[in-house]
XYZ file of N, CA and C in Angstrom:
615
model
N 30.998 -11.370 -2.057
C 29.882 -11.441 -2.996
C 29.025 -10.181 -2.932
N 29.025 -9.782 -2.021
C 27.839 -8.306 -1.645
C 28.335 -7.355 -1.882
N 29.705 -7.410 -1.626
C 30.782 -6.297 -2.543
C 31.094 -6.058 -3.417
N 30.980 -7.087 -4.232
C 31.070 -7.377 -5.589
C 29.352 -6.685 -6.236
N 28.176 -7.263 -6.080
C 27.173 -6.509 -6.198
C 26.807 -5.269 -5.678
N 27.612 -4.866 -4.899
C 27.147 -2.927 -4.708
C 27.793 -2.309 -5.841
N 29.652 -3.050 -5.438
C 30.483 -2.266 -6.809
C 29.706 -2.259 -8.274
N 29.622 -3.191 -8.452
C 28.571 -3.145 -9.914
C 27.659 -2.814 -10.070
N 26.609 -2.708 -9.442
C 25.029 -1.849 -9.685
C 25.823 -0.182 -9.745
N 27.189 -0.274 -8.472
C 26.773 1.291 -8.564
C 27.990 1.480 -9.983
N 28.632 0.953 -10.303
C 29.237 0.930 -11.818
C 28.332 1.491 -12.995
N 27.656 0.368 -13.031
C 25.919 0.449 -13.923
C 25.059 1.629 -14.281
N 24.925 1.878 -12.992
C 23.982 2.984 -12.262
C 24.779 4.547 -12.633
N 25.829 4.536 -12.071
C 26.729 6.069 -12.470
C 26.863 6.181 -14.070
N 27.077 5.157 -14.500
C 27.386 5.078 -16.438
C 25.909 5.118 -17.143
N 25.238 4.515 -15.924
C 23.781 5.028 -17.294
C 23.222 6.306 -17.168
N 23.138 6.665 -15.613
C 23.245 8.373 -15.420
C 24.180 9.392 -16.446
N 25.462 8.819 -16.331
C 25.973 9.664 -17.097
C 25.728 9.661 -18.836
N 25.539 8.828 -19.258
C 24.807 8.575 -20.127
C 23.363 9.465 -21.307
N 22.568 9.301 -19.398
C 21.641 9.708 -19.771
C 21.311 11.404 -19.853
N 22.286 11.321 -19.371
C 21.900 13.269 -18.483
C 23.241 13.795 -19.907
N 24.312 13.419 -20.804
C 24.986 13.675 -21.625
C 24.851 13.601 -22.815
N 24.138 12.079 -23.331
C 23.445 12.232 -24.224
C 22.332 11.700 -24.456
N 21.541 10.900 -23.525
C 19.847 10.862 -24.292
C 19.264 12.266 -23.996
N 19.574 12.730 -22.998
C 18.785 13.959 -22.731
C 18.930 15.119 -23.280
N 19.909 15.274 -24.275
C 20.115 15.987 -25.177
C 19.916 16.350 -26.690
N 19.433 14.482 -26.927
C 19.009 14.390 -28.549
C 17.396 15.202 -28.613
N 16.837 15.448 -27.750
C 15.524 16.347 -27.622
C 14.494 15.696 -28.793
N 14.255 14.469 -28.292
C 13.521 13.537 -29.089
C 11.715 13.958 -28.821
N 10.898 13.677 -29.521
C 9.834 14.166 -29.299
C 9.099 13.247 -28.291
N 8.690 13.521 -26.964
C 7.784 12.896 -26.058
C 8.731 12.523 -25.105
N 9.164 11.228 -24.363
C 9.709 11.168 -23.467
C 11.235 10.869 -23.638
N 11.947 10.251 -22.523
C 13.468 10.559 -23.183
C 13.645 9.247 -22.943
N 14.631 8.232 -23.603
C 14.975 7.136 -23.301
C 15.345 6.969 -21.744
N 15.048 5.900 -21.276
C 15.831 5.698 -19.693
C 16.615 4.413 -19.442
N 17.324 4.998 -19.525
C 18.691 3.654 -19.485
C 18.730 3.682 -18.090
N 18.549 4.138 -16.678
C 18.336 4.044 -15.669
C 17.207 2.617 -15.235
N 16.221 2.977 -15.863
C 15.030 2.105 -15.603
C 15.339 1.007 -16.185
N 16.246 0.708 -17.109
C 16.657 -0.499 -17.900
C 17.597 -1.063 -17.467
N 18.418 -0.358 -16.574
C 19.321 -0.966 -15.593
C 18.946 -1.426 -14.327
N 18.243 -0.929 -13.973
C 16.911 -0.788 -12.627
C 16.175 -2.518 -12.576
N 16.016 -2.482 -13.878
C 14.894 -3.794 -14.250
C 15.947 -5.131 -14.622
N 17.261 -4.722 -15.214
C 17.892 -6.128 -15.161
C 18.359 -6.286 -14.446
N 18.778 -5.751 -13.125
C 19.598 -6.053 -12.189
C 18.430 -6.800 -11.082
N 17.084 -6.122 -11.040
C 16.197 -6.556 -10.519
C 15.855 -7.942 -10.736
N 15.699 -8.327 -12.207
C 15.610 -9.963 -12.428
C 16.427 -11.282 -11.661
N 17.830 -10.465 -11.429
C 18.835 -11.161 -10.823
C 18.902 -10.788 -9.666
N 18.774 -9.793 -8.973
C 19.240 -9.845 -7.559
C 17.867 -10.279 -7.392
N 16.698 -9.877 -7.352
C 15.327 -10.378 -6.616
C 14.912 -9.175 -6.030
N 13.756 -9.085 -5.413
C 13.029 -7.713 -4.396
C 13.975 -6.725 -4.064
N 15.084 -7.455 -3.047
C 15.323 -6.249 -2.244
C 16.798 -5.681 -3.074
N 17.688 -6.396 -3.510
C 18.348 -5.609 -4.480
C 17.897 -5.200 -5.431
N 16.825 -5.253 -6.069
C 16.238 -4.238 -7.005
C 15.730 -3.183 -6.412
N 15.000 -2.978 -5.294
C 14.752 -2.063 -4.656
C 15.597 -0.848 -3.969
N 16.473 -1.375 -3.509
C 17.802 -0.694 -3.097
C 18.295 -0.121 -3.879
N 18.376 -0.946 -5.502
C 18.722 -0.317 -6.567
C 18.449 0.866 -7.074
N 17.412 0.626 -7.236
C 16.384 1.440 -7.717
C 16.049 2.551 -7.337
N 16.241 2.591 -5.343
C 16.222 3.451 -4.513
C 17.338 4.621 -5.127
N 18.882 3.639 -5.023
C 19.861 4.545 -5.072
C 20.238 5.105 -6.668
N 19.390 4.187 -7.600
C 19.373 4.901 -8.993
C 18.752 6.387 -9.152
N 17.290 6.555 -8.645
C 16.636 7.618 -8.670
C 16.878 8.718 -7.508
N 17.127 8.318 -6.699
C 17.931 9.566 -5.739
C 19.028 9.843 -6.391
N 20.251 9.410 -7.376
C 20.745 10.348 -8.340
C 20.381 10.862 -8.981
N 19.431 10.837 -9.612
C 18.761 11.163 -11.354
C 18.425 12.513 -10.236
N 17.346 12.205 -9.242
C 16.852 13.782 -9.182
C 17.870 14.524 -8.478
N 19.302 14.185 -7.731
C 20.056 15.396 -7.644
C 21.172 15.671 -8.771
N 21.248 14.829 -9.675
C 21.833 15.030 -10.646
C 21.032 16.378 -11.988
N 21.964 16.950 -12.051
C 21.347 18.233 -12.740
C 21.126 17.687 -14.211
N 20.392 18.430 -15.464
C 19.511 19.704 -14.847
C 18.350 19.085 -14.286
N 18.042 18.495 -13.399
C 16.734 18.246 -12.674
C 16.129 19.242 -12.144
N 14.618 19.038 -12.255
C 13.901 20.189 -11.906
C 12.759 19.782 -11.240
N 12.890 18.352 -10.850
C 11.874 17.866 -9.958
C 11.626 17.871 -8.379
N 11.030 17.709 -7.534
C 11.061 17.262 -5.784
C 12.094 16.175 -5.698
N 12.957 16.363 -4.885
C 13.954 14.934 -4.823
C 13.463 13.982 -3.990
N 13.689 12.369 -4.512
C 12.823 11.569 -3.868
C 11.602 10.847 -4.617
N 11.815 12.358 -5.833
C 9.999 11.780 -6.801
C 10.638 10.551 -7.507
N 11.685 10.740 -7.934
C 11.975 9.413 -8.819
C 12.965 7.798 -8.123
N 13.304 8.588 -7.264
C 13.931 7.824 -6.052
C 12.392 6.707 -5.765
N 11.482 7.302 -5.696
C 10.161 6.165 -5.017
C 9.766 5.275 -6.347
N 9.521 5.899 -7.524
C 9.318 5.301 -8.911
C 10.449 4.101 -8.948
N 11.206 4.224 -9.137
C 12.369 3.527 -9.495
C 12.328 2.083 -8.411
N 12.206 2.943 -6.879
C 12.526 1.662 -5.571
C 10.671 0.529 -6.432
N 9.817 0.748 -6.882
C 8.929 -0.138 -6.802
C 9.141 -0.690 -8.082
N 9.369 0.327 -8.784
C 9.933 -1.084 -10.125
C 11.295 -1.779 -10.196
N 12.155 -1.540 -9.234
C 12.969 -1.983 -9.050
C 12.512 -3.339 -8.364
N 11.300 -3.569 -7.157
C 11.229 -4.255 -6.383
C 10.259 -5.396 -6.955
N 9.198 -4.492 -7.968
C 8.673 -5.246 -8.747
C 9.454 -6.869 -9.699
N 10.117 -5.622 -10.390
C 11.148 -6.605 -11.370
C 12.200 -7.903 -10.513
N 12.330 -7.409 -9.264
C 12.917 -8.478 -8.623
C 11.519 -9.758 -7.882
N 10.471 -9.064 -7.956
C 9.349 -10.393 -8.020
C 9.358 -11.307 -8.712
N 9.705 -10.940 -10.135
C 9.882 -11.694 -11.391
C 11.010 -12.718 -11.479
N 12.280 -12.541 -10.891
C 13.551 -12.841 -10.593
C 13.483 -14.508 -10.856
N 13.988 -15.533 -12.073
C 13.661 -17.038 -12.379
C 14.798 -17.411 -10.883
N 14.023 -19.229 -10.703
C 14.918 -19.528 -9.878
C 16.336 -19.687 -10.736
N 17.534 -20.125 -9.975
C 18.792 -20.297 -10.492
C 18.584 -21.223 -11.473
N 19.324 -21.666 -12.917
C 19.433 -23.011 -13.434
C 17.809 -23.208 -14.347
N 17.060 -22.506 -13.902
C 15.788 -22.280 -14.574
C 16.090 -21.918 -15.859
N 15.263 -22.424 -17.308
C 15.752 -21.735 -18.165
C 14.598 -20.497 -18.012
N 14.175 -19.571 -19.119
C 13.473 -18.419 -19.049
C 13.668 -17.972 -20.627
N 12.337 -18.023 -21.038
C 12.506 -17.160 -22.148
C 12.641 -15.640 -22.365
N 13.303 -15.423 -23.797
C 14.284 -13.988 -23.711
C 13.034 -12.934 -23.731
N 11.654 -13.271 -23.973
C 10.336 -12.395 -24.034
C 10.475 -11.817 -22.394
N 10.404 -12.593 -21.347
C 9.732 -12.133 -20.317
C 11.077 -10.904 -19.787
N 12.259 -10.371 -20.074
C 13.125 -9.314 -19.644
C 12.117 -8.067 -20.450
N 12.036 -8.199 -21.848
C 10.956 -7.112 -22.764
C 9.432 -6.729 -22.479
N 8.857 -7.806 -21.929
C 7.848 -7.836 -21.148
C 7.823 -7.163 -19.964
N 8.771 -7.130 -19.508
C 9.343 -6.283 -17.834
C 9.306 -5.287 -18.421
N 10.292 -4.649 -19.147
C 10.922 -3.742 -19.678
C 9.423 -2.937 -20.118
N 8.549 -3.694 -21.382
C 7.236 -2.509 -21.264
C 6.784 -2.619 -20.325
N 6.014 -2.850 -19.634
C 5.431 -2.425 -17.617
C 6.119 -1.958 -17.567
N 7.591 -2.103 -17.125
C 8.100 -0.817 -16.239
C 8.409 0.448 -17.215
N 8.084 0.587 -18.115
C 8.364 1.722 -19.039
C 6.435 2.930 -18.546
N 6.051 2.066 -18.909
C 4.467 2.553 -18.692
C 4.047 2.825 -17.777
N 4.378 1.575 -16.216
C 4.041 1.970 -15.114
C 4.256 2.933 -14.212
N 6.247 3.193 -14.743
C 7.276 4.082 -14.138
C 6.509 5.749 -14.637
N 5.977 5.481 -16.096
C 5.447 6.967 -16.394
C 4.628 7.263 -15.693
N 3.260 6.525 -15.663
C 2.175 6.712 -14.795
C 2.521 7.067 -13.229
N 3.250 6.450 -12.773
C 4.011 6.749 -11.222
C 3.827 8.352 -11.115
N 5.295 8.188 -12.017
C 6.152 9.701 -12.337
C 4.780 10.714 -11.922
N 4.252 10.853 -13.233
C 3.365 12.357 -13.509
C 2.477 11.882 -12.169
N 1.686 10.873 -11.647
C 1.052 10.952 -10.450
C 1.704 11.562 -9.176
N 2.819 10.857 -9.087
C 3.553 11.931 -7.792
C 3.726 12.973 -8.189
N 3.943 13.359 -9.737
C 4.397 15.302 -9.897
C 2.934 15.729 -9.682
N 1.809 15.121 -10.260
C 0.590 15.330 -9.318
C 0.152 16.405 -7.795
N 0.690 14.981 -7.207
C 0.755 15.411 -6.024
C 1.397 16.660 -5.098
N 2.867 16.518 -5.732
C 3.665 17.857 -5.780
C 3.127 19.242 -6.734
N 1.807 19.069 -7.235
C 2.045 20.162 -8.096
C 2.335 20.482 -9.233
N 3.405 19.108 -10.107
C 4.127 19.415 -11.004
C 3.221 19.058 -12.257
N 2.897 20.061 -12.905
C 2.241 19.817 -13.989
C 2.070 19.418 -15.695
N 3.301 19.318 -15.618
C 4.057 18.819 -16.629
C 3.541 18.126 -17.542
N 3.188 16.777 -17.026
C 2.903 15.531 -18.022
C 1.301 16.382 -18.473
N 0.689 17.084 -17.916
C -0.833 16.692 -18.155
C -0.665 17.985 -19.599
N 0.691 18.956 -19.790
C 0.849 19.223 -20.762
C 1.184 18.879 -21.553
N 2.019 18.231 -21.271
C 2.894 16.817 -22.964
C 1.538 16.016 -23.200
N 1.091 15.294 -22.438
C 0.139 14.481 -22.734
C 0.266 13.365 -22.160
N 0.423 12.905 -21.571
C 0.246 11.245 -20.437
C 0.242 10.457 -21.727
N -0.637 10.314 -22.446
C -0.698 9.022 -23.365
C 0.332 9.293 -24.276
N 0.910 10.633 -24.885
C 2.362 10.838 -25.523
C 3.225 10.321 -24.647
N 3.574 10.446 -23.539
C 4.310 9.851 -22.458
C 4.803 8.525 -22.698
N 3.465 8.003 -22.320
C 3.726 6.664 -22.184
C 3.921 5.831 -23.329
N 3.568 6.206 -24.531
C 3.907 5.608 -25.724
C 5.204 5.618 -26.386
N 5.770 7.212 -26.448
C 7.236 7.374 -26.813
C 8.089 6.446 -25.536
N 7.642 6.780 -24.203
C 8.480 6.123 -23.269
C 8.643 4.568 -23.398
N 7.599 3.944 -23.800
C 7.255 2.635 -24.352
C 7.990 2.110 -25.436
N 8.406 3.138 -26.658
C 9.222 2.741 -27.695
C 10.393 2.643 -27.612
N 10.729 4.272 -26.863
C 12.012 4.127 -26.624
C 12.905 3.424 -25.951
N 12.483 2.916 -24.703
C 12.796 1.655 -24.018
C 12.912 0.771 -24.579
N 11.765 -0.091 -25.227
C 11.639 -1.305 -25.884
C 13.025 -1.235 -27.207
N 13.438 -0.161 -27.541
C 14.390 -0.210 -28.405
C 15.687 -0.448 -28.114
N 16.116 0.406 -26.712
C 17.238 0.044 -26.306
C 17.087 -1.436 -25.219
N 15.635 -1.609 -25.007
C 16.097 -2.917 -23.963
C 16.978 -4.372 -24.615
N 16.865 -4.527 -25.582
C 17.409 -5.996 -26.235
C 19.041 -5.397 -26.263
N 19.713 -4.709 -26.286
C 21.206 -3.862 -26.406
C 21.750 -3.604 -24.976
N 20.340 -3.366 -23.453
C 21.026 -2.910 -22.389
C 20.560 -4.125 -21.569
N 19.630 -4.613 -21.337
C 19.138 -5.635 -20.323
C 19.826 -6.998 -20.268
N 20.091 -7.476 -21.502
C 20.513 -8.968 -21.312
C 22.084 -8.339 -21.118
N 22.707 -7.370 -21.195
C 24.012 -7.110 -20.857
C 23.905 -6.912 -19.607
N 23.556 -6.457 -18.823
C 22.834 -6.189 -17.339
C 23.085 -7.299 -16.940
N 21.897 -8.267 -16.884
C 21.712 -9.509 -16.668
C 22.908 -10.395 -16.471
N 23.715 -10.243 -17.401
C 24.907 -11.310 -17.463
C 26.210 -10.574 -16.908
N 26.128 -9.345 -16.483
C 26.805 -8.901 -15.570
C 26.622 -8.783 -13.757
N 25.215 -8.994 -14.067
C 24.821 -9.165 -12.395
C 24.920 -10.485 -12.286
N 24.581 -11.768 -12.825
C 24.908 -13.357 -12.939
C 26.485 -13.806 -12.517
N 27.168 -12.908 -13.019
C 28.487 -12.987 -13.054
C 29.043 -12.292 -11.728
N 28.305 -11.537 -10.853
C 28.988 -10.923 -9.764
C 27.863 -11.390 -9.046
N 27.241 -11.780 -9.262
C 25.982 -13.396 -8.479
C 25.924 -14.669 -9.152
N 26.846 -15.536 -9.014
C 26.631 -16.639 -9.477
C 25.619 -17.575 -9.165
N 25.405 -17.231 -7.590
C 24.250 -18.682 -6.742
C 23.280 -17.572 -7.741
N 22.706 -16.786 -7.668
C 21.668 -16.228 -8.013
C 21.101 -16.300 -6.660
N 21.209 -16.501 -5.632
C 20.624 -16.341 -4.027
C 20.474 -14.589 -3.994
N 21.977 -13.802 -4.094
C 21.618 -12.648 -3.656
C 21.564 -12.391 -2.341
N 21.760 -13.525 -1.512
C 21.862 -13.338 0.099
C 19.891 -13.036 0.559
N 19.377 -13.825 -0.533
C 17.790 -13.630 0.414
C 17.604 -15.038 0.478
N 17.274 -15.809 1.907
C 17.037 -16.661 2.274
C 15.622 -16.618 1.795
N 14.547 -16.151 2.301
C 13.550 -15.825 2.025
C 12.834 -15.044 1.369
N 11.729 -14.686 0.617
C 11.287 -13.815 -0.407
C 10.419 -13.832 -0.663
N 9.219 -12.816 -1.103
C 7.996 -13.312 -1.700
C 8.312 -13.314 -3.098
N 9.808 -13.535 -3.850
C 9.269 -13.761 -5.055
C 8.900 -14.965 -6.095
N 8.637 -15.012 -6.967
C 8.347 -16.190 -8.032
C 8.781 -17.168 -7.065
N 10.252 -17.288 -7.443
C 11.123 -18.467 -7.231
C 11.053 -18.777 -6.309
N 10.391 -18.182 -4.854
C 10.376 -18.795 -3.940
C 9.146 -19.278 -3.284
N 8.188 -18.996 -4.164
C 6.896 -19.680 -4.140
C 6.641 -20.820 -4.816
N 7.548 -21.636 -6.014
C 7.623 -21.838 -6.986
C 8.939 -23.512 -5.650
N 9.865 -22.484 -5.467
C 10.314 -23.220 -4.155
C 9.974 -24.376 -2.626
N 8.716 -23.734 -2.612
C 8.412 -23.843 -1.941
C 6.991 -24.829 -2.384
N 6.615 -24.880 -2.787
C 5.573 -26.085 -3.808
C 6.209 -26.998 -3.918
N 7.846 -26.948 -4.388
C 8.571 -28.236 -4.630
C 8.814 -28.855 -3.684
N 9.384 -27.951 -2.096
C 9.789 -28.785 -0.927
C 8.071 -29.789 -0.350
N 7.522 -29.004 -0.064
C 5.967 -29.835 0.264
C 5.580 -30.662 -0.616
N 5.593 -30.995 -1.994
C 5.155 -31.796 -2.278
C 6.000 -32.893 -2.558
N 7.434 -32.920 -2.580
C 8.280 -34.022 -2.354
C 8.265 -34.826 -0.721
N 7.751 -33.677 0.016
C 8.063 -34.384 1.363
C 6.848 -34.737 1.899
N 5.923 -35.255 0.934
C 4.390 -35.521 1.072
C 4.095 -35.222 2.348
N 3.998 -34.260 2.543
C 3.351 -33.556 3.860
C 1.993 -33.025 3.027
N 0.574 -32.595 4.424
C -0.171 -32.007 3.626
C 0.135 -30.200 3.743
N -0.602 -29.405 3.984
C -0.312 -28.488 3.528
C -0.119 -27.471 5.013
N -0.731 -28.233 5.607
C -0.368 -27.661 6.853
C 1.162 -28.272 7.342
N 1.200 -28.731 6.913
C 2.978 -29.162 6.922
C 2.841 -30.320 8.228
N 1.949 -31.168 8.438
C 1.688 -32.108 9.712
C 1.174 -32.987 9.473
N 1.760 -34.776 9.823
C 1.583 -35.784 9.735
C 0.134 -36.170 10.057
N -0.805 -36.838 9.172
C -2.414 -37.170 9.964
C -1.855 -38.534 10.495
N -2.310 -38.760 11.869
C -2.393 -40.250 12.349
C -3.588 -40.411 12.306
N -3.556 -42.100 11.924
C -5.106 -42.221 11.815
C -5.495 -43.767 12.789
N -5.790 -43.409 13.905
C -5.987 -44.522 14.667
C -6.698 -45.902 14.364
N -6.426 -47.027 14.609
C -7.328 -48.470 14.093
C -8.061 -48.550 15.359
């Protein structure tokens, strides 16, 4: 099962790179460039949960920045990517849950907006001055469209390819802070009428 989910993220992951670095990054669209990375980043995240989105995400953006022509610090997008990766696996429904098709597009803008804001803050930090010439709010708006356009075409395909090489939808995390397992965990305590400290009151006559 874990073999099956590395092979495929990194399937995913190499084809949207290549993708992206062949032809979105070439149509020289005005403002930011589509990211089929981050859209792969975010559906795989729904399904694996925290830490395979994170991992993901990790090993998505440590390609992008040694993958040419990059011209960034390597690592800058490697860190962007690991928190919306880890984010989007917060979100992650329990198994058998239904979920409406809004909340993947809903992901999809946050992490389009947040991932920008990240971005130009760490090139910030490094120095890189870039965004504060395009314009941050051009940024985040083209980055916002363009995403939202390809997400309904790349995410629910995502989705039903990570489902399919995760069927439990477990993902191998026993434990988690996400949704589903807070959501989990409300259900076990209050079926097993315990109070909340999880301990029987005796009440002496």
């Amino acid at each position: 099962m874990v073999i099956k989910r590395a092979l495929l993220s990194a399937v995913l992951v190499l084809l949207a790179l290549l993708l992206q670095v062949s032809v979105l990054g070439r149509l020289q669209l005005p403002g930011a460039t589509p990211d089929l990375l981050l859209l792969v980043v975010v559906g795989l995240g729904l399904v694996f949960g925290p830490s395979g989105g994170c991992l993901t995400g990790f090993s998505a953006g440590l390609l992008a920045d040694l993958a040419p022509p990059s011209d960034h610090a390597i690592g800058r997008y490697a860190l962007v990517l690991c928190l919306i990766g880890y984010a989007a696996g917060l979100l992650r429904a329990e198994p058998g849950r239904p979920r409406s098709v809004l909340v993947p597009l809903l992901v999809v803008a946050g992490a389009a907006v947040v991932s920008t804001v990240l971005y130009a803050a760490v090139g910030a930090l490094v120095g890189d001055t870039a965004a504060r010439h395009v314009g941050l709010p051009s940024l985040m708006g083209t980055a916002l469209l363009y995403d939202l356009l390809l997400a309904p075409f790349v995410v629910p395909a995502v989705m039903l390819l990570a489902r399919w090489a995760d069927p439990s939808g477990s993902s191998g995390e026993v434990t988690g802070p996400g949704l589903g397992t807070i959501a989990r965990y409300r259900t076990t305590r209050e079926s097993s009428g315990l109070p909340a400290g999880g301990r029987k009151i005796r009440i002496k006559s």
